[in-house]
PDB file of C-alpha atoms in Angstrom:
ATOM      1  CA  MET A   1      -0.159  -0.050   0.124  1.00  0.00           C
ATOM      2  CA  ALA A   2       1.175   3.670  -0.782  1.00  0.00           C
ATOM      3  CA  ALA A   3      -0.253   6.939  -0.425  1.00  0.00           C
ATOM      4  CA  ALA A   4       0.702  10.482  -1.809  1.00  0.00           C
ATOM      5  CA  ALA A   5      -1.055  13.681  -1.708  1.00  0.00           C
ATOM      6  CA  ASP A   6      -0.477  17.131  -3.195  1.00  0.00           C
ATOM      7  CA  ARG A   7      -2.575  20.025  -4.631  1.00  0.00           C
ATOM      8  CA  ARG A   8      -1.313  18.960  -8.019  1.00  0.00           C
ATOM      9  CA  PRO A   9      -1.952  15.419  -9.756  1.00  0.00           C
ATOM     10  CA  VAL A  10      -0.049  12.522  -8.282  1.00  0.00           C
ATOM     11  CA  GLY A  11       0.015   8.892  -9.162  1.00  0.00           C
ATOM     12  CA  VAL A  12       1.195   5.661  -7.857  1.00  0.00           C
ATOM     13  CA  ASP A  13       1.126   2.013  -8.573  1.00  0.00           C
ATOM     14  CA  ILE A  14       2.311  -1.275  -7.148  1.00  0.00           C
ATOM     15  CA  GLU A  15       2.391  -4.600  -8.638  1.00  0.00           C
ATOM     16  CA  ARG A  16       3.851  -7.867  -7.610  1.00  0.00           C
ATOM     17  CA  VAL A  17       6.089  -9.520 -10.015  1.00  0.00           C
ATOM     18  CA  ALA A  18       4.408 -12.698 -11.034  1.00  0.00           C
ATOM     19  CA  SER A  19       6.103 -15.978 -10.820  1.00  0.00           C
ATOM     20  CA  THR A  20       4.782 -16.891 -14.107  1.00  0.00           C
ATOM     21  CA  ALA A  21       6.296 -15.326 -17.491  1.00  0.00           C
ATOM     22  CA  TYR A  22       4.270 -12.559 -19.382  1.00  0.00           C
ATOM     23  CA  GLY A  23       6.106 -13.294 -22.570  1.00  0.00           C
ATOM     24  CA  PRO A  24       6.761 -11.153 -25.901  1.00  0.00           C
ATOM     25  CA  ARG A  25       2.967 -11.194 -26.704  1.00  0.00           C
ATOM     26  CA  MET A  26       2.238  -9.378 -23.545  1.00  0.00           C
ATOM     27  CA  TYR A  27       5.186  -6.982 -24.060  1.00  0.00           C
ATOM     28  CA  GLU A  28       3.888  -6.047 -27.627  1.00  0.00           C
ATOM     29  CA  LEU A  29       0.256  -5.431 -26.614  1.00  0.00           C
ATOM     30  CA  ALA A  30       0.853  -3.271 -23.378  1.00  0.00           C
ATOM     31  CA  LEU A  31       4.190  -1.520 -24.600  1.00  0.00           C
ATOM     32  CA  ASN A  32       5.100   0.673 -27.462  1.00  0.00           C
ATOM     33  CA  PRO A  33       7.961  -0.614 -29.820  1.00  0.00           C
ATOM     34  CA  ALA A  34      10.752   1.235 -28.211  1.00  0.00           C
ATOM     35  CA  GLU A  35       9.697   0.084 -24.465  1.00  0.00           C
ATOM     36  CA  ALA A  36       9.057  -3.597 -25.801  1.00  0.00           C
ATOM     37  CA  HIS A  37      12.507  -3.813 -27.211  1.00  0.00           C
ATOM     38  CA  LEU A  38      14.115  -2.463 -24.045  1.00  0.00           C
ATOM     39  CA  VAL A  39      11.951  -5.105 -21.986  1.00  0.00           C
ATOM     40  CA  ARG A  40      13.118  -7.955 -24.443  1.00  0.00           C
ATOM     41  CA  SER A  41      16.631  -6.836 -24.097  1.00  0.00           C
ATOM     42  CA  ALA A  42      16.636  -6.636 -20.272  1.00  0.00           C
ATOM     43  CA  THR A  43      18.434  -9.292 -18.014  1.00  0.00           C
ATOM     44  CA  ASP A  44      15.106 -10.168 -16.485  1.00  0.00           C
ATOM     45  CA  PRO A  45      12.383  -9.153 -18.950  1.00  0.00           C
ATOM     46  CA  ASP A  46       9.362 -10.064 -16.820  1.00  0.00           C
ATOM     47  CA  SER A  47      10.547  -7.653 -14.057  1.00  0.00           C
ATOM     48  CA  ALA A  48      11.351  -5.129 -16.768  1.00  0.00           C
ATOM     49  CA  PHE A  49       7.885  -5.200 -17.907  1.00  0.00           C
ATOM     50  CA  VAL A  50       6.317  -4.995 -14.561  1.00  0.00           C
ATOM     51  CA  ARG A  51       8.658  -1.878 -13.935  1.00  0.00           C
ATOM     52  CA  GLN A  52       7.398  -0.284 -17.196  1.00  0.00           C
ATOM     53  CA  TRP A  53       3.833  -1.138 -16.521  1.00  0.00           C
ATOM     54  CA  VAL A  54       3.846   0.481 -13.006  1.00  0.00           C
ATOM     55  CA  ARG A  55       5.485   3.451 -14.424  1.00  0.00           C
ATOM     56  CA  LYS A  56       2.730   3.867 -17.117  1.00  0.00           C
ATOM     57  CA  GLU A  57      -0.259   3.175 -14.524  1.00  0.00           C
ATOM     58  CA  ALA A  58       1.362   5.915 -12.226  1.00  0.00           C
ATOM     59  CA  LEU A  59       1.899   8.312 -15.006  1.00  0.00           C
ATOM     60  CA  PHE A  60      -1.811   7.790 -16.258  1.00  0.00           C
ATOM     61  CA  LYS A  61      -3.143   8.262 -12.612  1.00  0.00           C
ATOM     62  CA  ALA A  62      -1.235  11.440 -12.426  1.00  0.00           C
ATOM     63  CA  GLY A  63      -2.829  12.757 -15.587  1.00  0.00           C
ATOM     64  CA  GLY A  64      -0.593  11.497 -18.449  1.00  0.00           C
ATOM     65  CA  ALA A  65       2.920  11.969 -19.423  1.00  0.00           C
ATOM     66  CA  GLY A  66       2.487  14.431 -22.368  1.00  0.00           C
ATOM     67  CA  PRO A  67       2.226  18.201 -22.323  1.00  0.00           C
ATOM     68  CA  ALA A  68      -1.487  17.773 -23.079  1.00  0.00           C
ATOM     69  CA  GLY A  69      -2.126  15.596 -20.216  1.00  0.00           C
ATOM     70  CA  GLY A  70      -3.908  12.247 -20.506  1.00  0.00           C
ATOM     71  CA  ALA A  71      -3.123   9.349 -22.832  1.00  0.00           C
ATOM     72  CA  PRO A  72      -5.178   9.235 -26.063  1.00  0.00           C
ATOM     73  CA  GLY A  73      -8.158   7.159 -25.514  1.00  0.00           C
ATOM     74  CA  GLY A  74      -7.023   6.206 -22.027  1.00  0.00           C
ATOM     75  CA  ALA A  75      -4.474   3.708 -23.556  1.00  0.00           C
ATOM     76  CA  LEU A  76      -1.499   3.092 -21.601  1.00  0.00           C
ATOM     77  CA  ARG A  77       0.442   2.039 -24.686  1.00  0.00           C
ATOM     78  CA  PHE A  78       0.653   5.518 -25.776  1.00  0.00           C
ATOM     79  CA  LEU A  79       2.255   6.875 -22.439  1.00  0.00           C
ATOM     80  CA  ASP A  80       6.193   6.511 -23.556  1.00  0.00           C
ATOM     81  CA  VAL A  81       8.415   5.623 -20.699  1.00  0.00           C
ATOM     82  CA  SER A  82      11.286   4.186 -22.815  1.00  0.00           C
ATOM     83  CA  ALA A  83      13.630   7.227 -21.808  1.00  0.00           C
ATOM     84  CA  LEU A  84      13.551   6.045 -18.352  1.00  0.00           C
ATOM     85  CA  PRO A  85      16.587   3.827 -17.157  1.00  0.00           C
ATOM     86  CA  PHE A  86      15.942   0.474 -15.367  1.00  0.00           C
ATOM     87  CA  GLU A  87      17.064   0.599 -11.860  1.00  0.00           C
ATOM     88  CA  SER A  88      20.363  -0.668 -10.515  1.00  0.00           C
ATOM     89  CA  PRO A  89      20.384  -4.315  -9.098  1.00  0.00           C
ATOM     90  CA  THR A  90      22.867  -3.342  -6.578  1.00  0.00           C
ATOM     91  CA  ALA A  91      20.673  -0.635  -4.816  1.00  0.00           C
ATOM     92  CA  GLU A  92      21.320  -0.933  -1.078  1.00  0.00           C
ATOM     93  CA  ARG A  93      18.464  -0.986   1.569  1.00  0.00           C
ATOM     94  CA  SER A  94      18.964   0.532   4.943  1.00  0.00           C
ATOM     95  CA  GLN A  95      16.708  -1.837   6.732  1.00  0.00           C
ATOM     96  CA  PRO A  96      15.971  -5.494   5.738  1.00  0.00           C
ATOM     97  CA  ASP A  97      12.045  -5.020   5.716  1.00  0.00           C
ATOM     98  CA  ALA A  98      12.288  -1.660   3.936  1.00  0.00           C
ATOM     99  CA  ALA A  99      11.167  -0.745   0.576  1.00  0.00           C
ATOM    100  CA  VAL A 100      14.221   0.450  -1.661  1.00  0.00           C
ATOM    101  CA  VAL A 101      14.273   3.486  -3.780  1.00  0.00           C
ATOM    102  CA  VAL A 102      15.917   2.684  -6.931  1.00  0.00           C
ATOM    103  CA  GLY A 103      15.549   5.591  -9.047  1.00  0.00           C
ATOM    104  CA  LEU A 104      14.475   9.059  -9.240  1.00  0.00           C
ATOM    105  CA  HIS A 105      14.006  10.452 -12.665  1.00  0.00           C
ATOM    106  CA  ARG A 106      12.806  13.416 -14.666  1.00  0.00           C
ATOM    107  CA  LEU A 107      10.175  12.885 -17.502  1.00  0.00           C
ATOM    108  CA  GLY A 108       9.069  16.030 -18.857  1.00  0.00           C
ATOM    109  CA  ARG A 109       7.608  18.112 -15.990  1.00  0.00           C
ATOM    110  CA  ARG A 110       7.123  14.995 -13.670  1.00  0.00           C
ATOM    111  CA  CYS A 111       9.246  13.352 -11.307  1.00  0.00           C
ATOM    112  CA  VAL A 112       9.312   9.627 -11.483  1.00  0.00           C
ATOM    113  CA  LEU A 113      10.279   7.685  -8.250  1.00  0.00           C
ATOM    114  CA  ASP A 114      10.778   3.767  -8.426  1.00  0.00           C
ATOM    115  CA  TRP A 115      10.933   1.555  -5.735  1.00  0.00           C
ATOM    116  CA  ARG A 116      10.975  -2.056  -5.068  1.00  0.00           C
ATOM    117  CA  GLY A 117       9.730  -4.355  -2.113  1.00  0.00           C
ATOM    118  CA  PRO A 118      12.255  -5.767   0.439  1.00  0.00           C
ATOM    119  CA  ASP A 119      11.825  -9.292  -1.116  1.00  0.00           C
ATOM    120  CA  ARG A 120      12.079  -7.950  -4.760  1.00  0.00           C
ATOM    121  CA  GLY A 121       8.595  -9.473  -5.116  1.00  0.00           C
ATOM    122  CA  ALA A 122       6.783  -6.094  -5.795  1.00  0.00           C
ATOM    123  CA  LEU A 123       7.694  -3.070  -7.910  1.00  0.00           C
ATOM    124  CA  GLY A 124       6.222   0.492  -7.385  1.00  0.00           C
ATOM    125  CA  THR A 125       6.307   3.941  -8.914  1.00  0.00           C
ATOM    126  CA  LEU A 126       5.290   7.341  -7.560  1.00  0.00           C
ATOM    127  CA  VAL A 127       4.640  10.140 -10.093  1.00  0.00           C
ATOM    128  CA  GLY A 128       4.262  13.947  -9.284  1.00  0.00           C
ATOM    129  CA  GLU A 129       5.366  17.416 -10.190  1.00  0.00           C
ATOM    130  CA  TRP A 130       7.731  17.535  -7.338  1.00  0.00           C
ATOM    131  CA  VAL A 131      10.596  15.423  -5.798  1.00  0.00           C
ATOM    132  CA  PRO A 132       8.933  13.490  -3.047  1.00  0.00           C
ATOM    133  CA  HIS A 133      10.560  13.568   0.401  1.00  0.00           C
ATOM    134  CA  HIS A 134       8.885  10.486   2.002  1.00  0.00           C
ATOM    135  CA  VAL A 135       7.387   7.471   0.554  1.00  0.00           C
ATOM    136  CA  PRO A 136       5.491   5.319   3.190  1.00  0.00           C
ATOM    137  CA  VAL A 137       5.234   2.021   1.525  1.00  0.00           C
ATOM    138  CA  ALA A 138       3.855  -1.301   2.921  1.00  0.00           C
ATOM    139  CA  PHE A 139       4.220  -4.820   1.416  1.00  0.00           C
ATOM    140  CA  PRO A 140       1.316  -6.977   3.079  1.00  0.00           C
ATOM    141  CA  ASP A 141       1.308 -10.615   2.993  1.00  0.00           C
ATOM    142  CA  ARG A 142       5.009 -11.133   2.609  1.00  0.00           C
TER     143      ARG A 142
END
């Protein structure tokens, strides 16, 4: 569970990394060609797919990634997150049960904060027009 509040639009999404493979067909359906290529090229394509998916969901919830706001037709495929790097697999955690912030990026006027759960089984993204100072995150049913 995560929460964010501001006077400006914010978006947050958390997903568990499934134990079953999503596969190239899902990458093509949900991502644009540049993102799908990045995901297929990643060391762990399914985790890379989930990372891109939570970024798109959070951007959509925050009102879209483009200067005009929301995605055309509400389709997440049209939100382009291909410019954002994947997190470093060597990110350190200060507490064994804490979520780990693995990236803070700019995408246009938005800040994109990526994190992962303590067991690497969940990935999350928070999007806003500001740099977040604190991200309370809980991962139930660990």
